[in-house]
mmCIF file of C-alpha atoms and ligand atoms in Angstrom:
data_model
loop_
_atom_site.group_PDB
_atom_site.id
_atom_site.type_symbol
_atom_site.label_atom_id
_atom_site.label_comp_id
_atom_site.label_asym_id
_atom_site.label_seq_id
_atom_site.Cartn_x
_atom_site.Cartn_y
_atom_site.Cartn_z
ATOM 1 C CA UNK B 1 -71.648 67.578 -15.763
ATOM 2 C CA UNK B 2 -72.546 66.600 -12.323
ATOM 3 C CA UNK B 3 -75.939 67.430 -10.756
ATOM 4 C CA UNK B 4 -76.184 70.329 -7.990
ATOM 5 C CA UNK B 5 -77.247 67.388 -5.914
ATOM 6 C CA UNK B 6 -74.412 64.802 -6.163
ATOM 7 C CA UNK B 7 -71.820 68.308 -5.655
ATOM 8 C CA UNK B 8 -74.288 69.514 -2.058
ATOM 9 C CA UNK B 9 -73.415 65.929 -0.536
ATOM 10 C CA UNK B 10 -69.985 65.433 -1.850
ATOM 11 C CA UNK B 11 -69.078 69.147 -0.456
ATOM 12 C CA UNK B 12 -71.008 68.216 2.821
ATOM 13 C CA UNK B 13 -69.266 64.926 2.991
ATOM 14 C CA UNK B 14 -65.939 67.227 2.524
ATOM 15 C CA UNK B 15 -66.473 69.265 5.212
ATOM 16 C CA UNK B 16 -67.725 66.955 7.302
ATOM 17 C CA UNK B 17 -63.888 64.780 6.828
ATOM 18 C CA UNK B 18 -62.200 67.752 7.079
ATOM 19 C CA UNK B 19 -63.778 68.756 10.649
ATOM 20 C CA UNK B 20 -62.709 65.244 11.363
ATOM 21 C CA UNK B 21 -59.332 66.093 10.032
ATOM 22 C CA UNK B 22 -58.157 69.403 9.013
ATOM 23 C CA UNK B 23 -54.518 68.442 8.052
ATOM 24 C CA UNK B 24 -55.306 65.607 6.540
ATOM 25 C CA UNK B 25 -57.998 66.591 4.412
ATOM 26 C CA UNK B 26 -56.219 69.781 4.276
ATOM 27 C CA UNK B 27 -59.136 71.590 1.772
ATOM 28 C CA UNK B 28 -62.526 72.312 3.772
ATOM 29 C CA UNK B 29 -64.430 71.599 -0.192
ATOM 30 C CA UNK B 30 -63.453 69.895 -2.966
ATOM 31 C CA UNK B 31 -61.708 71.407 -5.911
ATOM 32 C CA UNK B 32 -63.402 73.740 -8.680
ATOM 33 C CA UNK B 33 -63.759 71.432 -11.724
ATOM 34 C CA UNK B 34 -61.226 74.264 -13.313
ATOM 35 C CA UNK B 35 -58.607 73.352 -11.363
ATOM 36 C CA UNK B 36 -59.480 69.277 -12.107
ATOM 37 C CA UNK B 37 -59.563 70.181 -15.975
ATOM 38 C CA UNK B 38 -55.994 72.048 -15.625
ATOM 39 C CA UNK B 39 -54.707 68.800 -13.351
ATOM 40 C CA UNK B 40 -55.408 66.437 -16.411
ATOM 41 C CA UNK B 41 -54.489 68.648 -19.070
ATOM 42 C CA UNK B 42 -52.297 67.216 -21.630
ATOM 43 C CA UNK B 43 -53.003 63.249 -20.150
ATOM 44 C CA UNK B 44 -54.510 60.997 -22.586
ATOM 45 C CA UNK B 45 -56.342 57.654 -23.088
ATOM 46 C CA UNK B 46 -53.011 56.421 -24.678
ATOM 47 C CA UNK B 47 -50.611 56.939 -21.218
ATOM 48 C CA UNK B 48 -52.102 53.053 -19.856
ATOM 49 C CA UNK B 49 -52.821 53.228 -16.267
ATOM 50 C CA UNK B 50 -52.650 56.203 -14.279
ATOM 51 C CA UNK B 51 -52.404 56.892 -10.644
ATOM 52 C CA UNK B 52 -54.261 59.284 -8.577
ATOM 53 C CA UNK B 53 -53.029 60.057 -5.005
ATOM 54 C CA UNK B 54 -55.952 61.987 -2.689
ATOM 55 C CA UNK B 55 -58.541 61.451 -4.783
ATOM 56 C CA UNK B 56 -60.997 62.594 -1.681
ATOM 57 C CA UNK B 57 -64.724 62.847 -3.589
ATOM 58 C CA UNK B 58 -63.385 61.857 -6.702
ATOM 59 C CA UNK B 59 -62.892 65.439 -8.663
ATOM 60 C CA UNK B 60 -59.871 64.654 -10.652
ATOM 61 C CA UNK B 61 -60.943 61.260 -11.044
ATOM 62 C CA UNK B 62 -64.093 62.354 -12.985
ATOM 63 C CA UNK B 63 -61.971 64.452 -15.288
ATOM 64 C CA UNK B 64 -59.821 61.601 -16.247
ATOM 65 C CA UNK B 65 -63.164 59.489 -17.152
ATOM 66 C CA UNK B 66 -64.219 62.527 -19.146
ATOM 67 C CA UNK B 67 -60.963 62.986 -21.085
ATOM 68 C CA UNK B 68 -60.799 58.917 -22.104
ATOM 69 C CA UNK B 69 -58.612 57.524 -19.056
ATOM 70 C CA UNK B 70 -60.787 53.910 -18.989
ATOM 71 C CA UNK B 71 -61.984 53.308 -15.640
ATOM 72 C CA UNK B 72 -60.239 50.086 -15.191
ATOM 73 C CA UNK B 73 -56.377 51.787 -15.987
ATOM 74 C CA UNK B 74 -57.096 53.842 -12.918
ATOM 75 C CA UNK B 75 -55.643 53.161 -9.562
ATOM 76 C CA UNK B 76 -56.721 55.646 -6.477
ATOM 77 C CA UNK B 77 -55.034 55.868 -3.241
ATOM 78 C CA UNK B 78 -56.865 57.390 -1.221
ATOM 79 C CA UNK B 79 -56.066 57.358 2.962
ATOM 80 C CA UNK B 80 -59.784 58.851 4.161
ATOM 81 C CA UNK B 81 -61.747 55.266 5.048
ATOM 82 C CA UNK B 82 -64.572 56.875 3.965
ATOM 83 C CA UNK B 83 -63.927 58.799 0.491
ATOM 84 C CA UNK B 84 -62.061 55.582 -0.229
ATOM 85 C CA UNK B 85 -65.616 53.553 0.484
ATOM 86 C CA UNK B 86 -67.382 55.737 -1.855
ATOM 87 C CA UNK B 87 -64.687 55.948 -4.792
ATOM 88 C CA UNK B 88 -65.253 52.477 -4.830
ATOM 89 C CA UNK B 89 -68.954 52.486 -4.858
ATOM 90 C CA UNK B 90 -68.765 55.006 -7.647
ATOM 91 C CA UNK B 91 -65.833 53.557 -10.014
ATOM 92 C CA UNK B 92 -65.832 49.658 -9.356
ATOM 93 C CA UNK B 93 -63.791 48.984 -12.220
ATOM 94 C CA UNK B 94 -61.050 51.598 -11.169
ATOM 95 C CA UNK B 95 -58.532 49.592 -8.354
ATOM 96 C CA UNK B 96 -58.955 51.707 -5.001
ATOM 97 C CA UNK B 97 -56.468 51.075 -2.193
ATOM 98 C CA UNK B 98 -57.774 52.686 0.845
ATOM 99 C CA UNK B 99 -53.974 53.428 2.622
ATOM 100 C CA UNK B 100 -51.168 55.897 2.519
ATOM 101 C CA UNK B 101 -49.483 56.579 -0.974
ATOM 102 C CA UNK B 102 -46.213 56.865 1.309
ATOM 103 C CA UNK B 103 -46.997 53.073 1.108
ATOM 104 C CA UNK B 104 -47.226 52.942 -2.805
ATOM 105 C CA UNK B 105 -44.133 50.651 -3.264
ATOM 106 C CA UNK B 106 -45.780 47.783 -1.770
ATOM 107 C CA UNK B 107 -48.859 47.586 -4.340
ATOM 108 C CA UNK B 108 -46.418 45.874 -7.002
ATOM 109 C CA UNK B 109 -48.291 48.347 -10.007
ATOM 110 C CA UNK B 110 -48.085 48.531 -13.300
ATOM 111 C CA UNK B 111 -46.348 50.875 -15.619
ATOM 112 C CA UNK B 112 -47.930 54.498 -15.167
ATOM 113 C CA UNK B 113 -48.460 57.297 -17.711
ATOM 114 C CA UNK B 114 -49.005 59.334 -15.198
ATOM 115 C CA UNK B 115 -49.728 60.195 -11.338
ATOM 116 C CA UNK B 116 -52.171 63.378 -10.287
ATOM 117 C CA UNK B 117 -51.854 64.054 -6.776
ATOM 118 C CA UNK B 118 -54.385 65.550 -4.377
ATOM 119 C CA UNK B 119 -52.317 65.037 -1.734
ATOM 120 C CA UNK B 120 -51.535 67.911 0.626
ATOM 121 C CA UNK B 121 -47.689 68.317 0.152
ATOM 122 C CA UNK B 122 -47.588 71.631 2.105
ATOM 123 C CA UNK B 123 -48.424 69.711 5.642
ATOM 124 C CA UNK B 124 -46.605 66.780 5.062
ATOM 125 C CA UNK B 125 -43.510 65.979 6.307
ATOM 126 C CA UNK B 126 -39.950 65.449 3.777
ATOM 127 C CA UNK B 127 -39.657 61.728 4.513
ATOM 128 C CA UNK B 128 -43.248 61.168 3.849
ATOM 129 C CA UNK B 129 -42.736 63.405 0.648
ATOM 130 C CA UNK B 130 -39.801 61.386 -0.573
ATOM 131 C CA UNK B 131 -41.050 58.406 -0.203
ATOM 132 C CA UNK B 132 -44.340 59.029 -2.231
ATOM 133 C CA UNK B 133 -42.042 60.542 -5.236
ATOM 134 C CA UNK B 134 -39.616 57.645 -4.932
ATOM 135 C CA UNK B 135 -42.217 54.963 -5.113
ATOM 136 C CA UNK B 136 -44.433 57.152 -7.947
ATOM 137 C CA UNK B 137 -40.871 57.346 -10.290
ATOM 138 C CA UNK B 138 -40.278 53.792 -9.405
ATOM 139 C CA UNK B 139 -43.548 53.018 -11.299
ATOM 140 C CA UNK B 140 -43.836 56.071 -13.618
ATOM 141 C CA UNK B 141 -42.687 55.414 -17.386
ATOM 142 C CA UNK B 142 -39.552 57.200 -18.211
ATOM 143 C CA UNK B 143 -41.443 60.106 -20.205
ATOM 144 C CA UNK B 144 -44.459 59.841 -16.610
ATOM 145 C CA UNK B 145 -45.643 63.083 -15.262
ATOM 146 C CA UNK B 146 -46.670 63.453 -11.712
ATOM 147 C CA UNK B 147 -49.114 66.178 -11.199
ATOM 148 C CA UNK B 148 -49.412 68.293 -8.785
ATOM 149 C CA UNK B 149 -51.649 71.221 -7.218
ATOM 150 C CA UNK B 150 -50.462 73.757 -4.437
ATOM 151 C CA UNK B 151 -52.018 76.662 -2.742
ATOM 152 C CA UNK B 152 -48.714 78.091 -2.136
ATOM 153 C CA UNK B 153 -46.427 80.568 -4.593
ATOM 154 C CA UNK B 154 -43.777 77.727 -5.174
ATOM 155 C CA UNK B 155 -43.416 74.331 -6.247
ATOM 156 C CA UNK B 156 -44.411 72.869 -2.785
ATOM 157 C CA UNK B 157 -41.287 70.177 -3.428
ATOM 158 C CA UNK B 158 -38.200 71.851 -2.004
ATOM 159 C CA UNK B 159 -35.381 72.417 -3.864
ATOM 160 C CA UNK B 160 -33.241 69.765 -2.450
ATOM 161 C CA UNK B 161 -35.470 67.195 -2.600
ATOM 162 C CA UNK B 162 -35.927 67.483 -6.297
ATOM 163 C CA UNK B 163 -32.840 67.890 -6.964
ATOM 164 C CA UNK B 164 -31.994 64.489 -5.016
ATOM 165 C CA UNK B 165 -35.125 62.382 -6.802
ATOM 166 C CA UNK B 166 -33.144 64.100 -10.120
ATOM 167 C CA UNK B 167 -36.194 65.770 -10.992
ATOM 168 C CA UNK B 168 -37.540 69.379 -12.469
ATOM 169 C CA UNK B 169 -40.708 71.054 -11.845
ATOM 170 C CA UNK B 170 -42.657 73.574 -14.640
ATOM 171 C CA UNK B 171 -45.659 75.556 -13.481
ATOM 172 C CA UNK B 172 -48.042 74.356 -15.735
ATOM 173 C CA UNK B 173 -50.832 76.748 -14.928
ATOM 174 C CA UNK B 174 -52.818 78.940 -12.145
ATOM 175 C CA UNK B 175 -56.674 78.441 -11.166
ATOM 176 C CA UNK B 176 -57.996 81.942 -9.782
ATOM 177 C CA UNK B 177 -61.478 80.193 -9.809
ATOM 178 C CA UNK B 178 -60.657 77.863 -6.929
ATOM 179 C CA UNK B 179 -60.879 77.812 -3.244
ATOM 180 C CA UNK B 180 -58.317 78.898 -2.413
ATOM 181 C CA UNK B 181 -56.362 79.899 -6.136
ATOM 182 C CA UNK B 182 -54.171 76.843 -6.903
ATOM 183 C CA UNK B 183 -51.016 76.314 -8.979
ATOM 184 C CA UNK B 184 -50.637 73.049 -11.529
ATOM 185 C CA UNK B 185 -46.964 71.861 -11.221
ATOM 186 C CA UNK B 186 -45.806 68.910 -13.616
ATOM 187 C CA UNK B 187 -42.696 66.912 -11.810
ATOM 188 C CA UNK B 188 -40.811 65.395 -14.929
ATOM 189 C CA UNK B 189 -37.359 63.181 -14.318
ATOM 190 C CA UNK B 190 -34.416 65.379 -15.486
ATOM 191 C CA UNK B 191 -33.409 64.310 -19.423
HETATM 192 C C1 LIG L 201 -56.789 68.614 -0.465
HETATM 193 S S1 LIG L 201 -57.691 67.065 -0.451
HETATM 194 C C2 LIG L 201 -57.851 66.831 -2.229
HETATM 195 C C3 LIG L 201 -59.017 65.955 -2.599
HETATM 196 C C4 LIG L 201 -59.369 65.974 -4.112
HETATM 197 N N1 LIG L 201 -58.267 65.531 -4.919
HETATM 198 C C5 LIG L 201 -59.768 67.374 -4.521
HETATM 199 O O1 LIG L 201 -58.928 68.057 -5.126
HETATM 200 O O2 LIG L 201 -60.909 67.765 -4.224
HETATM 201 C C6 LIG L 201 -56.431 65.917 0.025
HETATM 202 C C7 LIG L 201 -56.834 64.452 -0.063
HETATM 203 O O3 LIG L 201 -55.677 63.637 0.171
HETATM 204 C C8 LIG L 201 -56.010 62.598 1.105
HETATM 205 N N2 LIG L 201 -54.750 62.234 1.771
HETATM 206 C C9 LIG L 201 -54.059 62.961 2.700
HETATM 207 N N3 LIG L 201 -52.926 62.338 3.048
HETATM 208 C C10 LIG L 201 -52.877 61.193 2.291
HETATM 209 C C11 LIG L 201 -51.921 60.136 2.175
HETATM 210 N N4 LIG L 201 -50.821 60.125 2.916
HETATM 211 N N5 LIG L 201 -52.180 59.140 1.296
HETATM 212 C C12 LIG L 201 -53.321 59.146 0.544
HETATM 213 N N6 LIG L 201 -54.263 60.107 0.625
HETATM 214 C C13 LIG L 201 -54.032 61.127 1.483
HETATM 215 C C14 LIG L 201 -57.059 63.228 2.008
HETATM 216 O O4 LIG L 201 -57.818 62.270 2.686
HETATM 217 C C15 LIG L 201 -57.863 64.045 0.973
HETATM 218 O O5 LIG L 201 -58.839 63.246 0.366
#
């Protein structure tokens, strides 16, 4: 539980980067902590190190601490100069790489259980969108999940470039408390 006082400045600071950048940031507050319980549903202390792309104020990130991810297995990518700054204030055992998670491949990681994405895939280009699933199945174990929110109706991975990454998507669940209502979708690699 956080207090109403670390949530007022983390949705300030929220708004505040979004102003900055509205695409970018692409939410003008942070996610309910619904949605973050329904992103991490079904992860577990046992998947080694997992990856979080977008963390922004760090919602998902405290939902992985509370279900028994160890600080130090997480990674965060996280392009915002400033959210990146404070992540690593906040979780200095966690590795935080203040870049692009287009750039993944060149941070040589470990194995992953797991990656949860913040990222906003419905403004982002389909190179930049390839390139962040090939580098996250590059390092995701053969059984890895990537995780994935969307304000949209639909996965918000087209079609074709699933279907080139040989991948499948599953709705995994819908947040009506959460602004705006948000999908889960689990990208798995096609058995
Ligand atoms: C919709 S916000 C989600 C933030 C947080 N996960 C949440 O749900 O409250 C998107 C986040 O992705 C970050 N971001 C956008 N493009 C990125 C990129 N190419 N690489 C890494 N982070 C990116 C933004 O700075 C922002 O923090």
């Amino acid at each position: 539980m956080i207090s109403k006082a670390v949530k007022l400045q983390e949705t300030s600071s929220f708004i505040r980067e979004w102003l900055k950048s509205p695409l970018v940031t692409a939410s003008v507050v942070p996610s309910s902590r619904r949605l973050a319980r329904k992103m991490v549903r079904g992860l577990h202390a046992g998947m080694g190190q997992v990856i979080e792309l977008g963390p922004g104020t760090g919602v998902f990130t405290r939902e992985l601490l509370a279900i028994g991810i160890p600080e130090s297995a997480l990674v965060l990518i996280e392009l915002n100069g400033r959210f990146a700054a404070d992540l690593k204030q906040k979780y200095p055992a966690a590795t935080v790489v203040n870049g692009a998670a287009e750039a993944m491949s060149h941070l040589q990681l470990k194995r992953a259980g797991a990656v949860v994405s913040g990222l906003p895939f419905l403004s982002m280009k389909d190179r930049q969108i390839d390139a962040i699933l090939e580098a996250a199945f590059q390092v995701l174990e053969q059984d890895g999940v990537f995780v994935q929110f969307t304000y949209g109706h639909r996965c918000p991975v087209r079609r074709e470039i699933l279907e080139r990454h040989r991948l499948f998507s599953s709705r995994d669940s819908f947040v009506l408390n959460n602004f705006p209502p948000a999908s889960v979708y689990h990208l798995k690699r096609k058995p």
